[in-house]
Amino acid sequence: MKIIIKIAKNELLNLFYSPVAWFLVIAFMVQCGLYYTGNLYTWANLQDLYLKNIPLWKNWGNVSVTQETFLSGDGIFVNVLTNLFLFIPLLCMGLISREVNNGTIKLLYSSPVKVRDIVLGKYLAIMLFNLLLLAILGIFMVLGAFNIKSVDYGLLLSASLGFYLMVCAFTAIGLFLSSLTTYQIVSAIGSFITLFVLSRIGGLWQKYDVLRDLTNFLSMSGRTAKMLKGLITTKDVLYYVLIVYLFLSFTYFKLKGAREARPWYVKARGYLIVSVLVLGLGYLGSRPAYTLYWDTTARQSNTIDPKVQQMIKAMGKDKLEVTLYTNLLGKGGSNGLPEARNAYLSTMWEPYVRFKPDMDFKYSYYYAYHPWMDDSVGYKSFAGKSVKEMAELVARGMEVSLSKFAPEEEMRKTMDLAPENFRLVMQLKYNGQSTFLRTFDDGIFWPTETQVAAALKRLQQARMPKLLFVTGDLERSIYKYGEREYQLHTLQRLYRLSMINMGFDADSINLETQDIPAGITALVLADPKKDLGAVTRAKIKQYIDGGGNMLILGEPGKQYVLNPVLQQLGVQLKEGILVEPSTQEMPHMVKPYLTASFSRFADEPEFIEMREGGKVLKGLMPGVTALSYDGPGRFTVSPLLASAGDKTWLKAGRLVTDSTPPEFSPKEGDIRGPFPTALALTRRSGDHEQKIIVCGDADFMSNLRSGGGAIGRAMYSWLDDNKFPIYTPKPDPKDNLLLVTPGGATAEKIVYVWVLPAITLLIGIILLIRRKRK
């Protein structure tokens, strides 16, 4: 050990007695200073503008300033790691080749020093130099602790570990390349090429299962991605340890082989054994069952919600099977091809495999096309061609073999995916139950934790929440795509926030001919346009008297249709229409405030902000009437949405929306507010609490308004006793405010980009001059 330390000490002295090490230190310092202070100034300047011009602005909300300053695309860590391969070849090019050129390698060979000690001593020196680079990064992390409120230390420490492991792996490769040649420039170029190949090899031969796993293990690309997000995994740490071991062993074999006269195949044996050992250990270490995880972030942002963890835990050791169905001619098909499999497993499933490593993943490939399918790739342009001919052309363009894809007729024997529009979809199976997990045409594409949680719950729960929508009197339809209808937020499979993707079942019911079944979550009566029949009214009355939950939505001009039903609740839709004149919207576009009681209905992110941060939330009701309710009665009544009293009034008579703004006229019967536009009614009924919501507008939950957004989802959640949707909110980060001004950021840039590197340069010049004199 003393020999190793002595060699390391001499190697460090050699490094700092040459201009190369000083140049790298100064260049690295300047690079870090530029990326940190540049990004810091941008955020500090924006924050200063917001604080001065937006009175209610307090912080960045759910934005982690630590993440944005250090780890975003413009942050210090990402850019330093991107440029790291430019530094390492220069640093390592002379580690061994310099000894050969100077003739000192012969002295080492002739001394009682083992080759192992030479390799480890030189590598120890370079590891200590790497610590110096990490210390430079540490300067800016300490600075960040003063610049950022409640900085996320765990995130920074995880990113630091990722940086250090990567630079150590790079230098191990550089050490080996330095042992292969006496020319330092050749060693540097070889190191650069090797690092380039290892960073790109993960994209090669991805269509073949065996080669895909091998190249994915060898690839350095993305190995630090999780650590930069604050997630440390044993398989990533093990990868870097094995890479270091591999190339240090190669260096040892190379130096030892230079002293021995053995056949090449005998020398190659050591390389082969180490390579097989590293690949074997790497493969075993990357298996989910042997992988450990540590989420170092302050708010556990890389870990699924405890509720979802509990669902997975409840599955025990029973198998969860996930089959990915890929249609060559369907939407999203490219994301399901073999070459995209690693990205699919890592992006979509790794957070869940962490808690259930025995998940069974299967893949099914087919081709199908119908004119009514989503035509994103322009298949309609293949005029006159059969589906098989279309598939052959597409397969040729994607460079895949059509023989792997079954025709639709064969696929239908086991699975009919027509209801799923023949697009990329996953089917989950567990204990004889199955459900679909869908992909979506938005920026995320894959289902998020909320959709996955709903699917997992569906597999474990015999009865899912069910909404029944009354039909027969021109109510809003859950099957139509028109702008006034309700299909988007109920049954639309391609909308990730629809009820069917959030755990609910939805269906329609004609009360004139059908009875209301027991056990439903809620009955929805949405804007009937005709007088309800006596049978329908009687069944609704019986349902309410029996303690059933209900959502009732009316519209101005049709108060007479619903008021007979609402009478038993003590609620009425008032005659007239609410108006709220503004410079931006037509007067019937009313923006009621959400009440404090409504904010407690669900864990929608906006509602959490309102509860915890006092944020004022408004809805949008395009054409709404006011609600009135009696005093103490059978139900406890709570306003959910209410108009602003000084800005709105209830207008009697006809409202003209495409002319001059209306004026308040008491003579015509106008009444100034405020008025409730949505009410919640509750009472105890048997062993449960009965819940009813009445709204003076139905358009706000239409297809055009995305089903009411958070307001609509919160209403359904409350009616289901908050069992669905399964909300998985993350707490707002505490590091959401900068403590530095733009002027302070500018001063830091001068210090860390100019002053500190200049001082380091001066120290380096002095040491090099003194060394030369000696």
mmCIF file of N, CA and C in Angstrom, residues 467-471 475-481 485-492 505-509 524 703 716:
data_model
loop_
_atom_site.group_PDB
_atom_site.id
_atom_site.type_symbol
_atom_site.label_atom_id
_atom_site.label_comp_id
_atom_site.label_asym_id
_atom_site.label_seq_id
_atom_site.Cartn_x
_atom_site.Cartn_y
_atom_site.Cartn_z
ATOM 1 N N LEU A 467 -70.616 5.630 -13.217
ATOM 2 C CA LEU A 467 -71.468 6.800 -13.415
ATOM 3 C C LEU A 467 -72.522 6.461 -14.458
ATOM 4 N N LEU A 468 -73.781 6.722 -14.138
ATOM 5 C CA LEU A 468 -74.872 6.506 -15.087
ATOM 6 C C LEU A 468 -75.436 7.853 -15.509
ATOM 7 N N PHE A 469 -75.453 8.106 -16.810
ATOM 8 C CA PHE A 469 -75.941 9.361 -17.355
ATOM 9 C C PHE A 469 -77.348 9.160 -17.912
ATOM 10 N N VAL A 470 -78.271 9.939 -17.371
ATOM 11 C CA VAL A 470 -79.669 9.829 -17.797
ATOM 12 C C VAL A 470 -79.802 10.279 -19.242
ATOM 13 N N THR A 471 -80.553 9.519 -20.024
ATOM 14 C CA THR A 471 -80.778 9.861 -21.424
ATOM 15 C C THR A 471 -82.258 9.682 -21.754
ATOM 16 N N GLU A 475 -80.602 14.954 -23.164
ATOM 17 C CA GLU A 475 -79.512 15.318 -22.255
ATOM 18 C C GLU A 475 -78.172 15.271 -22.996
ATOM 19 N N ARG A 476 -77.135 15.768 -22.331
ATOM 20 C CA ARG A 476 -75.787 15.694 -22.894
ATOM 21 C C ARG A 476 -75.393 14.228 -23.044
ATOM 22 N N SER A 477 -74.804 13.899 -24.190
ATOM 23 C CA SER A 477 -74.500 12.507 -24.505
ATOM 24 C C SER A 477 -73.035 12.186 -24.207
ATOM 25 N N ILE A 478 -72.803 10.989 -23.658
ATOM 26 C CA ILE A 478 -71.428 10.549 -23.406
ATOM 27 C C ILE A 478 -70.866 9.773 -24.597
ATOM 28 N N TYR A 479 -71.627 9.708 -25.691
ATOM 29 C CA TYR A 479 -71.175 8.971 -26.873
ATOM 30 C C TYR A 479 -70.889 9.884 -28.061
ATOM 31 N N LYS A 480 -71.256 11.152 -27.978
ATOM 32 C CA LYS A 480 -71.109 12.054 -29.112
ATOM 33 C C LYS A 480 -69.896 12.971 -28.946
ATOM 34 N N TYR A 481 -69.333 13.369 -30.107
ATOM 35 C CA TYR A 481 -68.130 14.190 -30.124
ATOM 36 C C TYR A 481 -68.429 15.690 -30.225
ATOM 37 N N GLU A 485 -71.408 18.083 -26.007
ATOM 38 C CA GLU A 485 -71.624 16.764 -25.426
ATOM 39 C C GLU A 485 -70.570 16.443 -24.366
ATOM 40 N N TYR A 486 -70.672 15.234 -23.793
ATOM 41 C CA TYR A 486 -69.851 14.855 -22.644
ATOM 42 C C TYR A 486 -68.942 13.647 -22.924
ATOM 43 N N GLN A 487 -68.702 13.357 -24.190
ATOM 44 C CA GLN A 487 -67.921 12.167 -24.500
ATOM 45 C C GLN A 487 -66.462 12.283 -24.078
ATOM 46 N N LEU A 488 -65.870 13.454 -24.188
ATOM 47 C CA LEU A 488 -64.436 13.617 -23.950
ATOM 48 C C LEU A 488 -64.043 13.222 -22.532
ATOM 49 N N HIS A 489 -64.755 13.715 -21.558
ATOM 50 C CA HIS A 489 -64.312 13.481 -20.175
ATOM 51 C C HIS A 489 -64.880 12.198 -19.574
ATOM 52 N N THR A 490 -65.648 11.453 -20.362
ATOM 53 C CA THR A 490 -66.219 10.212 -19.821
ATOM 54 C C THR A 490 -65.645 8.969 -20.504
ATOM 55 N N LEU A 491 -65.873 8.825 -21.805
ATOM 56 C CA LEU A 491 -65.530 7.579 -22.496
ATOM 57 C C LEU A 491 -64.413 7.709 -23.524
ATOM 58 N N GLN A 492 -63.838 8.886 -23.663
ATOM 59 C CA GLN A 492 -62.805 9.079 -24.681
ATOM 60 C C GLN A 492 -61.509 8.381 -24.254
ATOM 61 N N ASP A 505 -66.139 3.713 -14.595
ATOM 62 C CA ASP A 505 -66.934 3.207 -15.707
ATOM 63 C C ASP A 505 -68.087 4.182 -15.920
ATOM 64 N N ALA A 506 -68.508 4.333 -17.164
ATOM 65 C CA ALA A 506 -69.608 5.249 -17.478
ATOM 66 C C ALA A 506 -70.543 4.589 -18.476
ATOM 67 N N ASP A 507 -71.841 4.841 -18.277
ATOM 68 C CA ASP A 507 -72.846 4.268 -19.171
ATOM 69 C C ASP A 507 -74.057 5.183 -19.143
ATOM 70 N N SER A 508 -74.978 4.947 -20.039
ATOM 71 C CA SER A 508 -76.212 5.738 -20.087
ATOM 72 C C SER A 508 -77.383 4.887 -19.621
ATOM 73 N N ILE A 509 -78.475 5.562 -19.246
ATOM 74 C CA ILE A 509 -79.672 4.857 -18.764
ATOM 75 C C ILE A 509 -80.905 5.674 -19.129
ATOM 76 N N VAL A 524 -76.177 10.920 -13.125
ATOM 77 C CA VAL A 524 -75.900 12.245 -13.681
ATOM 78 C C VAL A 524 -77.060 12.653 -14.573
ATOM 79 N N ASN A 703 -67.480 18.836 -24.024
ATOM 80 C CA ASN A 703 -66.263 18.494 -24.765
ATOM 81 C C ASN A 703 -65.429 19.730 -25.063
ATOM 82 N N TYR A 716 -66.523 14.588 -9.434
ATOM 83 C CA TYR A 716 -66.653 13.137 -9.516
ATOM 84 C C TYR A 716 -65.910 12.458 -8.362
#
